[in-house]
Coordinates of C-alpha atoms in Angstrom, one line a residue:
X1 CA 0.0 0.0 0.0
X2 CA 2.9 2.3 0.6
X3 CA 4.9 2.0 -2.6
X4 CA 2.4 3.7 -4.8
X5 CA 2.3 6.9 -2.7
X6 CA 5.8 7.0 -1.3
X7 CA 6.4 10.5 -2.6
X8 CA 3.4 11.9 -0.6
X9 CA 4.0 10.0 2.6
X10 CA 5.2 11.9 5.7
X11 CA 7.4 10.0 8.2
X12 CA 7.1 10.6 11.9
X13 CA 10.8 10.5 13.0
X14 CA 10.6 11.9 16.6
X15 CA 8.1 12.5 19.3
X16 CA 8.0 14.1 22.8
X17 CA 5.3 14.9 25.3
X18 CA 4.5 16.3 28.7
X19 CA 1.1 15.1 29.7
X20 CA -0.8 14.4 32.9
X21 CA 0.8 11.4 34.6
X22 CA 3.3 11.1 31.8
X23 CA 6.5 13.1 31.5
X24 CA 7.5 11.4 28.3
X25 CA 6.1 9.1 25.5
X26 CA 7.3 5.9 27.2
X27 CA 5.4 6.8 30.4
X28 CA 2.4 7.9 28.3
X29 CA 2.3 4.5 26.7
X30 CA 2.4 2.7 30.0
X31 CA -0.5 4.9 31.3
X32 CA -2.5 4.0 28.2
X33 CA -1.9 0.3 28.0
X34 CA -2.6 -0.2 31.7
X35 CA -5.9 1.6 31.3
X36 CA -5.1 4.3 33.8
X37 CA -6.3 7.9 34.0
X38 CA -4.5 11.0 35.4
X39 CA -7.6 12.9 36.4
X40 CA -7.5 14.7 39.8
X41 CA -8.6 17.7 41.7
X42 CA -6.5 20.8 41.0
X43 CA -3.2 20.3 42.7
X44 CA -2.0 22.4 45.6
X45 CA -0.5 25.6 44.4
X46 CA -2.8 25.8 41.4
X47 CA -5.4 28.6 41.3
X48 CA -4.4 29.7 44.8
X49 CA -5.4 26.4 46.3
X50 CA -3.8 24.9 49.4
X51 CA -3.6 21.2 50.3
X52 CA -6.7 21.7 52.5
X53 CA -9.0 23.1 49.8
X54 CA -11.8 21.0 48.4
X55 CA -12.3 20.8 44.6
X56 CA -15.7 22.3 44.9
X57 CA -14.3 25.5 46.4
X58 CA -12.4 26.4 43.2
X59 CA -15.2 27.4 40.9
X60 CA -18.2 29.6 41.4
X61 CA -21.2 28.1 43.3
X62 CA -23.4 28.1 40.2
X63 CA -21.2 25.9 38.1
X64 CA -22.2 22.5 36.7
X65 CA -21.2 20.5 39.7
X66 CA -18.7 20.0 42.6
X67 CA -16.3 18.0 40.4
X68 CA -16.3 20.3 37.4
X69 CA -12.8 21.6 38.4
X70 CA -11.2 18.2 38.2
X71 CA -8.9 17.6 35.3
X72 CA -5.6 16.3 34.0
X73 CA -2.9 18.5 35.5
X74 CA 0.8 18.7 35.3
X75 CA 2.6 19.1 38.6
X76 CA 3.5 22.7 39.5
X77 CA 7.2 21.9 39.2
X78 CA 6.6 20.9 35.6
X79 CA 5.3 24.4 34.8
X80 CA 7.5 26.6 37.1
X81 CA 10.8 24.9 36.6
X82 CA 12.7 26.0 33.5
X83 CA 16.4 26.0 32.6
X84 CA 16.5 29.5 31.2
X85 CA 20.3 29.6 30.7
X86 CA 20.1 26.4 28.6
X87 CA 17.9 28.3 26.1
X88 CA 19.9 31.5 26.3
X89 CA 17.2 33.4 28.1
X90 CA 17.8 35.8 31.0
X91 CA 15.9 34.9 34.3
X92 CA 14.0 38.2 34.2
X93 CA 12.8 37.5 30.6
X94 CA 11.9 33.9 31.5
X95 CA 9.7 35.1 34.4
X96 CA 7.7 37.2 31.9
X97 CA 7.3 34.4 29.4
X98 CA 4.1 32.4 29.0
X99 CA 4.9 28.9 30.4
X100 CA 3.5 27.6 27.1
X101 CA 6.5 29.2 25.4
X102 CA 8.8 27.5 27.8
X103 CA 7.1 24.1 27.5
X104 CA 7.3 24.3 23.7
X105 CA 11.0 25.0 23.8
X106 CA 11.5 21.9 26.0
X107 CA 9.3 19.6 23.9
X108 CA 10.9 20.7 20.6
X109 CA 14.4 20.0 21.9
X110 CA 13.3 16.6 23.2
X111 CA 11.5 15.7 20.0
X112 CA 14.6 16.5 18.0
X113 CA 16.7 14.4 20.3
X114 CA 14.2 11.5 19.9
X115 CA 14.7 11.9 16.1
X116 CA 18.4 11.9 16.5
X117 CA 18.7 15.4 15.0
X118 CA 21.1 17.9 16.6
X119 CA 20.0 21.5 16.3
X120 CA 23.2 22.4 14.5
X121 CA 22.1 20.2 11.6
X122 CA 18.9 22.2 11.2
X123 CA 20.3 25.7 11.7
X124 CA 19.7 28.1 8.7
X125 CA 17.7 25.4 6.9
X126 CA 14.1 25.2 5.8
X127 CA 12.7 23.7 9.0
X128 CA 9.2 24.7 9.9
X129 CA 7.4 25.0 13.3
X130 CA 3.7 24.7 13.6
X131 CA 2.1 24.9 17.0
X132 CA -1.6 24.7 18.0
X133 CA -2.5 27.0 21.0
X134 CA -5.8 28.6 22.0
X135 CA -5.2 29.6 25.7
X136 CA -4.0 33.0 27.0
X137 CA -4.2 32.2 30.7
X138 CA -0.8 33.6 31.5
X139 CA -1.6 36.9 29.8
X140 CA -4.8 37.1 31.8
X141 CA -2.9 36.3 35.0
X142 CA -0.3 39.0 34.2
X143 CA -3.1 41.5 33.6
X144 CA -4.4 41.0 37.1
X145 CA -1.2 42.6 38.4
X146 CA -2.0 45.9 36.6
X147 CA 0.2 48.3 34.6
X148 CA 3.0 48.1 37.2
X149 CA 3.7 44.6 36.1
X150 CA 4.3 45.5 32.5
X151 CA 8.0 45.3 31.5
X152 CA 10.0 45.4 28.2
X153 CA 9.7 41.6 27.9
X154 CA 6.0 41.5 28.4
X155 CA 5.2 42.0 24.7
X156 CA 7.2 39.0 23.5
X157 CA 6.5 37.0 26.7
X158 CA 2.7 37.1 26.3
X159 CA 2.2 37.2 22.5
X160 CA 0.8 33.9 21.3
X161 CA 2.7 34.0 17.9
X162 CA 6.0 33.9 19.8
X163 CA 5.2 30.4 21.0
X164 CA 6.2 29.0 17.6
X165 CA 8.6 31.9 16.7
X166 CA 10.7 31.4 19.8
X167 CA 11.4 27.8 18.8
X168 CA 12.5 28.9 15.4
X169 CA 14.7 31.6 16.8
X170 CA 16.4 29.4 19.4
X171 CA 17.1 26.6 16.8
X172 CA 17.9 28.9 13.9
X173 CA 15.1 27.6 11.7
X174 CA 14.2 29.5 8.6
X175 CA 11.1 27.7 7.5
X176 CA 7.5 28.6 8.2
X177 CA 6.9 29.5 11.9
X178 CA 3.3 29.8 13.0
X179 CA 1.0 29.5 16.0
X180 CA -2.3 28.1 14.8
X181 CA -5.7 28.7 16.5
X182 CA -8.7 26.8 15.0
X183 CA -10.1 26.0 18.4
X184 CA -9.9 22.5 19.8
X185 CA -8.6 21.2 16.4
X186 CA -5.6 23.5 16.5
X187 CA -2.8 21.1 17.0
X188 CA -4.0 18.5 14.5
X189 CA -4.5 21.3 12.0
X190 CA -0.9 22.2 12.7
X191 CA 0.2 18.7 11.8
X192 CA -1.8 19.0 8.5
X193 CA -0.2 22.3 7.7
X194 CA 3.3 20.8 8.5
X195 CA 2.6 17.9 6.1
X196 CA 1.5 20.2 3.3
X197 CA 4.6 22.3 3.8
X198 CA 6.8 19.3 3.5
X199 CA 5.0 18.0 0.4
X200 CA 5.4 21.4 -1.3
X201 CA 9.1 21.6 -0.5
X202 CA 8.5 24.7 1.6
X203 CA 10.0 22.8 4.6
X204 CA 12.5 20.0 4.7
X205 CA 11.9 19.2 8.4
X206 CA 8.9 20.2 10.4
X207 CA 8.1 20.3 14.1
X208 CA 4.3 20.2 14.7
X209 CA 2.3 20.0 17.9
X210 CA 0.4 21.9 20.5
X211 CA 0.5 23.1 24.2
X212 CA -2.3 23.9 26.6
X213 CA -1.9 25.1 30.3
X214 CA -4.8 25.8 32.6
X215 CA -3.4 28.5 34.8
X216 CA -6.4 30.4 36.1
X217 CA -9.8 29.2 37.4
X218 CA -11.7 31.8 35.4
X219 CA -11.1 29.9 32.2
X220 CA -12.5 26.7 33.7
X221 CA -15.4 28.7 35.1
X222 CA -16.2 30.1 31.7
X223 CA -16.2 26.7 30.1
X224 CA -18.4 25.3 32.9
X225 CA -20.9 28.2 32.4
X226 CA -21.0 27.4 28.7
X227 CA -22.1 23.9 29.7
X228 CA -19.3 21.9 28.3
X229 CA -17.8 20.4 31.4
X230 CA -18.8 17.1 33.0
X231 CA -20.2 17.7 36.6
X232 CA -18.8 14.3 37.4
X233 CA -15.2 15.2 36.5
X234 CA -15.0 12.3 34.0
X235 CA -15.2 12.0 30.2
X236 CA -17.7 9.3 29.3
X237 CA -17.1 9.0 25.6
X238 CA -19.9 7.2 23.7
X239 CA -21.3 6.1 27.1
X240 CA -24.9 6.7 28.3
X241 CA -23.5 8.9 31.1
X242 CA -21.9 11.3 28.6
X243 CA -22.5 14.8 30.1
X244 CA -19.4 16.9 29.1
X245 CA -15.7 16.8 29.2
X246 CA -12.9 17.2 31.7
X247 CA -10.1 19.6 31.0
X248 CA -6.5 18.5 30.5
X249 CA -3.2 20.3 30.1
X250 CA 0.3 19.6 28.7
X251 CA 1.7 19.3 25.2
X252 CA 3.3 17.1 22.6
X253 CA 5.5 17.5 19.5
X254 CA 6.2 15.3 16.5
X255 CA 9.2 15.7 14.1
X256 CA 8.2 15.1 10.5
X257 CA 10.0 14.5 7.2
X258 CA 9.1 13.3 3.8
X259 CA 9.4 9.5 3.8
X260 CA 11.9 9.3 1.0
X261 CA 14.2 11.8 2.8
X262 CA 13.8 10.0 6.1
X263 CA 14.8 6.7 4.5
X264 CA 17.8 8.3 2.8
X265 CA 18.9 9.9 6.1
X266 CA 18.5 6.7 8.1
X267 CA 16.0 8.2 10.5
X268 CA 14.1 6.2 13.1
X269 CA 10.6 6.0 11.5
X270 CA 7.8 5.4 14.0
X271 CA 5.0 5.4 11.4
X272 CA 3.8 7.4 8.4
X273 CA 1.1 10.0 7.9
X274 CA -0.6 8.9 4.6
X275 CA -2.9 11.9 4.2
X276 CA -5.0 14.5 6.0
X277 CA -7.8 17.0 5.4
X278 CA -9.3 20.1 6.9
X279 CA -12.7 21.8 6.4
X280 CA -15.3 23.8 8.3
X281 CA -18.9 23.1 9.1
X282 CA -19.9 26.2 7.2
X283 CA -23.2 26.4 9.0
X284 CA -25.3 24.3 11.3
X285 CA -27.9 24.6 14.0
X286 CA -25.7 27.0 16.0
X287 CA -22.2 28.5 15.7
X288 CA -20.8 25.8 18.0
X289 CA -22.9 22.8 17.1
X290 CA -21.0 20.1 15.1
X291 CA -22.2 19.3 11.6
X292 CA -22.5 15.7 10.6
X293 CA -22.1 16.2 6.9
X294 CA -19.0 18.3 7.3
X295 CA -17.4 15.6 9.5
X296 CA -18.3 13.0 6.9
X297 CA -16.7 15.1 4.2
X298 CA -13.4 15.7 6.1
X299 CA -13.0 12.0 6.9
X300 CA -13.8 11.0 3.3
X301 CA -11.4 13.6 1.9
X302 CA -8.6 12.5 4.1
X303 CA -9.0 8.9 2.9
X304 CA -9.0 10.0 -0.7
X305 CA -5.8 11.9 -0.2
X306 CA -4.3 9.0 1.7
X307 CA -5.2 6.6 -1.1
X308 CA -6.8 4.1 1.3
X309 CA -10.2 2.4 1.4
X310 CA -12.3 3.1 4.5
X311 CA -12.8 -0.6 5.0
X312 CA -9.1 -1.0 5.6
X313 CA -9.1 1.3 8.6
X314 CA -8.9 -0.7 11.8
X315 CA -9.2 2.0 14.5
X316 CA -10.1 5.7 14.8
X317 CA -9.0 7.9 17.7
X318 CA -12.1 10.0 18.2
X319 CA -12.4 13.7 19.0
X320 CA -14.6 12.0 21.6
X321 CA -15.3 14.7 24.1
X322 CA -18.2 12.8 25.9
X323 CA -20.8 15.5 25.2
X324 CA -24.4 14.8 24.6
X325 CA -24.5 16.6 21.3
X326 CA -21.0 15.9 19.9
X327 CA -20.7 12.2 20.5
X328 CA -23.8 11.1 18.5
X329 CA -22.9 13.3 15.6
X330 CA -19.3 12.1 15.4
X331 CA -20.5 8.5 15.6
X332 CA -23.0 9.0 12.8
X333 CA -20.4 10.5 10.6
X334 CA -17.9 7.7 11.2
X335 CA -20.6 5.1 10.7
X336 CA -21.6 6.6 7.3
X337 CA -18.0 6.9 6.0
X338 CA -16.2 3.9 7.6
X339 CA -18.5 1.7 9.5
X340 CA -20.9 0.9 6.7
X341 CA -18.1 0.4 4.3
X342 CA -16.9 -2.8 6.0
X343 CA -18.3 -6.2 6.9
X344 CA -20.9 -6.1 9.7
X345 CA -18.8 -8.8 11.4
X346 CA -15.9 -6.4 11.6
X347 CA -17.1 -3.2 13.3
X348 CA -14.7 -0.3 13.5
X349 CA -12.9 0.1 16.8
X350 CA -13.0 3.6 18.3
X351 CA -11.7 5.2 21.5
X352 CA -10.8 8.5 23.1
X353 CA -7.6 9.5 24.9
X354 CA -9.7 12.2 26.7
X355 CA -10.8 9.5 29.1
X356 CA -7.2 9.1 30.2
X357 CA -5.8 12.6 30.4
X358 CA -8.7 15.0 29.8
X359 CA -9.5 17.3 26.8
X360 CA -6.3 19.2 26.1
X361 CA -8.2 21.7 23.9
X362 CA -5.6 23.4 21.8
X363 CA -3.3 20.4 22.3
X364 CA -6.1 17.7 22.0
X365 CA -5.4 16.6 18.5
X366 CA -1.7 16.1 18.9
X367 CA -2.4 14.1 22.0
X368 CA -4.8 11.8 20.1
X369 CA -2.3 11.5 17.3
X370 CA 0.5 10.5 19.7
X371 CA -1.8 7.8 21.1
X372 CA -2.3 6.5 17.6
X373 CA 1.4 6.6 16.8
X374 CA 2.3 4.6 19.9
X375 CA -0.6 2.2 19.3
X376 CA 0.8 1.5 15.8
X377 CA 4.4 1.3 17.0
X378 CA 3.5 -1.1 19.8
X379 CA 0.9 -3.0 17.8
X380 CA -1.6 -2.8 20.6
X381 CA -4.9 -0.8 21.1
X382 CA -5.3 0.7 24.6
X383 CA -8.7 0.8 26.3
X384 CA -11.0 3.8 26.1
X385 CA -12.0 4.3 29.7
X386 CA -15.3 5.1 31.5
X387 CA -17.4 3.0 29.0
X388 CA -20.1 0.7 30.5
X389 CA -23.4 1.3 28.8
X390 CA -23.7 2.5 25.1
X391 CA -25.2 5.9 24.6
X392 CA -28.8 5.3 23.6
X393 CA -28.4 8.0 20.9
X394 CA -25.5 6.1 19.3
X395 CA -26.8 2.9 17.5
X396 CA -23.4 1.2 17.4
X397 CA -24.7 -1.9 15.7
X398 CA -26.3 0.0 12.8
X399 CA -23.2 2.2 12.5
X400 CA -20.9 -0.8 12.7
X401 CA -18.8 0.7 15.4
X402 CA -17.5 -0.7 18.7
X403 CA -15.8 1.0 21.6
X404 CA -12.3 -0.3 22.4
X405 CA -13.1 -0.9 26.0
X406 CA -10.2 -3.2 26.8
X407 CA -6.5 -3.1 25.9
X408 CA -5.9 -5.7 23.2
X409 CA -4.4 -6.5 19.8
X410 CA -5.4 -4.8 16.6
X411 CA -8.4 -6.5 14.9
X412 CA -6.1 -7.6 12.0
X413 CA -2.5 -7.4 13.0
X414 CA -1.6 -9.5 9.9
X415 CA -2.6 -6.5 7.7
X416 CA -1.0 -3.1 7.6
X417 CA -2.1 -1.2 10.7
X418 CA -4.2 1.8 9.6
X419 CA -5.8 4.3 11.9
X420 CA -7.6 7.6 11.7
X421 CA -7.4 10.6 14.1
X422 CA -10.1 13.3 14.4
X423 CA -10.2 16.7 16.0
X424 CA -13.0 19.2 15.7
X425 CA -12.9 22.9 16.7
X426 CA -15.7 24.7 18.5
X427 CA -16.2 27.0 15.6
X428 CA -16.5 24.2 13.1
X429 CA -12.9 23.6 11.8
X430 CA -12.5 19.9 11.4
X431 CA -9.4 17.8 10.8
X432 CA -8.7 14.1 10.1
X433 CA -5.4 12.4 9.7
X434 CA -4.7 8.9 8.4
X435 CA -1.8 7.0 10.2
X436 CA -0.2 3.8 9.0
X437 CA 2.6 1.6 10.2
X438 CA 5.9 1.6 8.3
X439 CA 8.1 -1.3 7.4
X440 CA 11.2 -1.0 5.3
X441 CA 10.1 -4.1 3.4
X442 CA 7.1 -2.3 2.1
X443 CA 9.0 0.4 0.3
X444 CA 11.3 -0.3 -2.6
X445 CA 14.3 2.1 -2.6
X446 CA 17.8 1.9 -3.8
X447 CA 19.1 4.4 -1.2
X448 CA 21.0 2.9 1.6
X449 CA 20.3 4.7 4.9
X450 CA 22.9 7.3 5.8
X451 CA 25.1 6.2 8.7
X452 CA 24.6 2.5 8.1
X453 CA 27.7 0.7 9.2
X454 CA 29.1 -2.7 9.7
X455 CA 28.6 -4.3 13.1
X456 CA 31.2 -3.1 15.6
X457 CA 33.0 -5.4 17.9
X458 CA 33.0 -5.5 21.7
X459 CA 35.5 -3.8 23.9
X460 CA 35.8 -0.5 25.7
X461 CA 33.2 2.0 24.6
X462 CA 33.0 5.8 25.3
X463 CA 29.7 7.3 26.5
X464 CA 29.8 11.0 26.0
X465 CA 27.6 13.5 27.9
X466 CA 27.5 17.3 27.8
X467 CA 25.6 20.2 29.3
X468 CA 25.6 24.0 29.3
X469 CA 27.0 24.1 32.8
X470 CA 28.4 21.8 35.5
X471 CA 24.9 21.3 37.0
X472 CA 23.4 20.5 33.6
X473 CA 26.3 18.1 32.9
X474 CA 25.7 16.2 36.2
X475 CA 21.9 16.1 35.5
X476 CA 22.5 14.6 32.1
X477 CA 24.8 12.0 33.5
X478 CA 22.3 11.1 36.2
X479 CA 19.5 10.7 33.6
X480 CA 21.8 8.5 31.5
X481 CA 22.6 6.4 34.5
X482 CA 18.9 6.0 35.4
X483 CA 18.1 5.1 31.8
X484 CA 20.8 2.5 31.6
X485 CA 19.8 1.0 35.0
X486 CA 16.2 0.5 33.8
X487 CA 17.1 -1.2 30.6
X488 CA 18.6 -4.7 30.3
X489 CA 18.6 -4.8 26.5
X490 CA 21.0 -1.9 25.9
X491 CA 24.0 -2.5 23.6
X492 CA 26.8 -0.3 24.9
X493 CA 28.2 0.5 21.5
X494 CA 24.8 1.5 20.2
X495 CA 24.3 3.9 23.1
X496 CA 27.8 5.3 22.6
X497 CA 27.1 5.9 18.9
X498 CA 23.8 7.7 19.6
X499 CA 25.4 9.9 22.3
X500 CA 28.2 10.9 19.9
X501 CA 26.2 11.5 16.8
X502 CA 22.6 12.4 17.7
X503 CA 23.1 14.7 20.8
X504 CA 24.3 18.3 20.8
X505 CA 27.9 18.7 22.0
X506 CA 27.5 21.4 24.6
X507 CA 30.2 23.4 26.4
X508 CA 30.7 21.2 29.5
X509 CA 31.6 17.6 28.6
X510 CA 32.5 14.3 30.2
X511 CA 33.1 10.8 29.0
X512 CA 32.6 7.4 30.7
X513 CA 34.6 4.4 29.5
X514 CA 33.2 0.9 30.1
X515 CA 32.8 -2.4 28.4
X516 CA 29.4 -3.4 29.7

């Protein structure tokens, strides 16, 4: 299936994330496959709360319910701690920066490391940055301190466009650099835009993702008054109890290349993005009500661009907010395009990561995409949580859908694993992406991967680490020691090669010599 569209396929060569209960992709996968959620009351220190505060004391008394403030939160240390000197930022400027800027810098660096790309290899090149963001909580928080809090760095620190631009500036990237706001579909639309930029040649490498931090209670209060939050503090996707969503925060980034270039460069390819599409409802019952025909159209168009048959799709990661209006419309659209295109004995598996970590709003789409990427890579489908009784407004049998309510194998793991990911914005901007596994055997190419070498013998091997200061160097060494201690399958020479060729050589350096 890949050979006929090789020139259009986009390879995912690196990933990173900072999500509730999951500081990295490996931890995120463990949370997913074990069917866990990271939903809690707002942690102490958030929104002025202390350890003695009750969740119901956070929002106004006329909100949807006592648990509406629950959500998927990052620890306060994950938001406040930032190695400003590492990124060449003065402490005073860092204090005035939206933490979403800081988080995107960290995620971009980590995603490039995961891809084995050192920043020096990308500097001055056509590398693009596409970031989905819809929240301005930190700007609102700063405004509460009045004019006296305004400083020279306030402009760049609070402007949303700088979230993407600062990454481009720090890494020296000269491709497109944009912060995208299409509502809750923002980060998946960012991935779509990144893929189109790569296909057109505008970018040679692209970082795409999204961030979302819930820093003030007023935003949650506003969403609750709109009627979108679950009073139970749970997301019941496709369940009879569906009554709204629970908020989440964090972010994720993927590093993308054209597949042919990734193969030639010898990059670690996690999967491929076959195609994607974006549209808008263009009308409907209300401004914010989803439109079934528009959702059908975006899914159908994504399949056409991907060159795949709907019947071959084995799983769809839903937008799946668990709302009374949204879930039945999304189910009807999927049933029309994919469910009824397959044998009735093989219903389409669906699920929602929002049941694990909440709705990350501006970063929701990239979170769902990361779940799909990891599911393809590990060849396993995690459970969609909080599902007990089918929503009576969703005729699963007639639509030929089934909720993936337990972790298990893909329906047909003897076939190419093919998944879809959906994200829909409140104002009607819809996006769908088609994800497929990748195997070198399925692509015919005469190019030998760059860096391919003959096997190296055993013996003394150097492991090199570096940092921008002594403390950073020691921290890197500690992380490397922890990583090595947790893995029994490491080959010392492979680790040494990766450290020497795929990590930036910073100013303070050290080497450990060992044979095992």
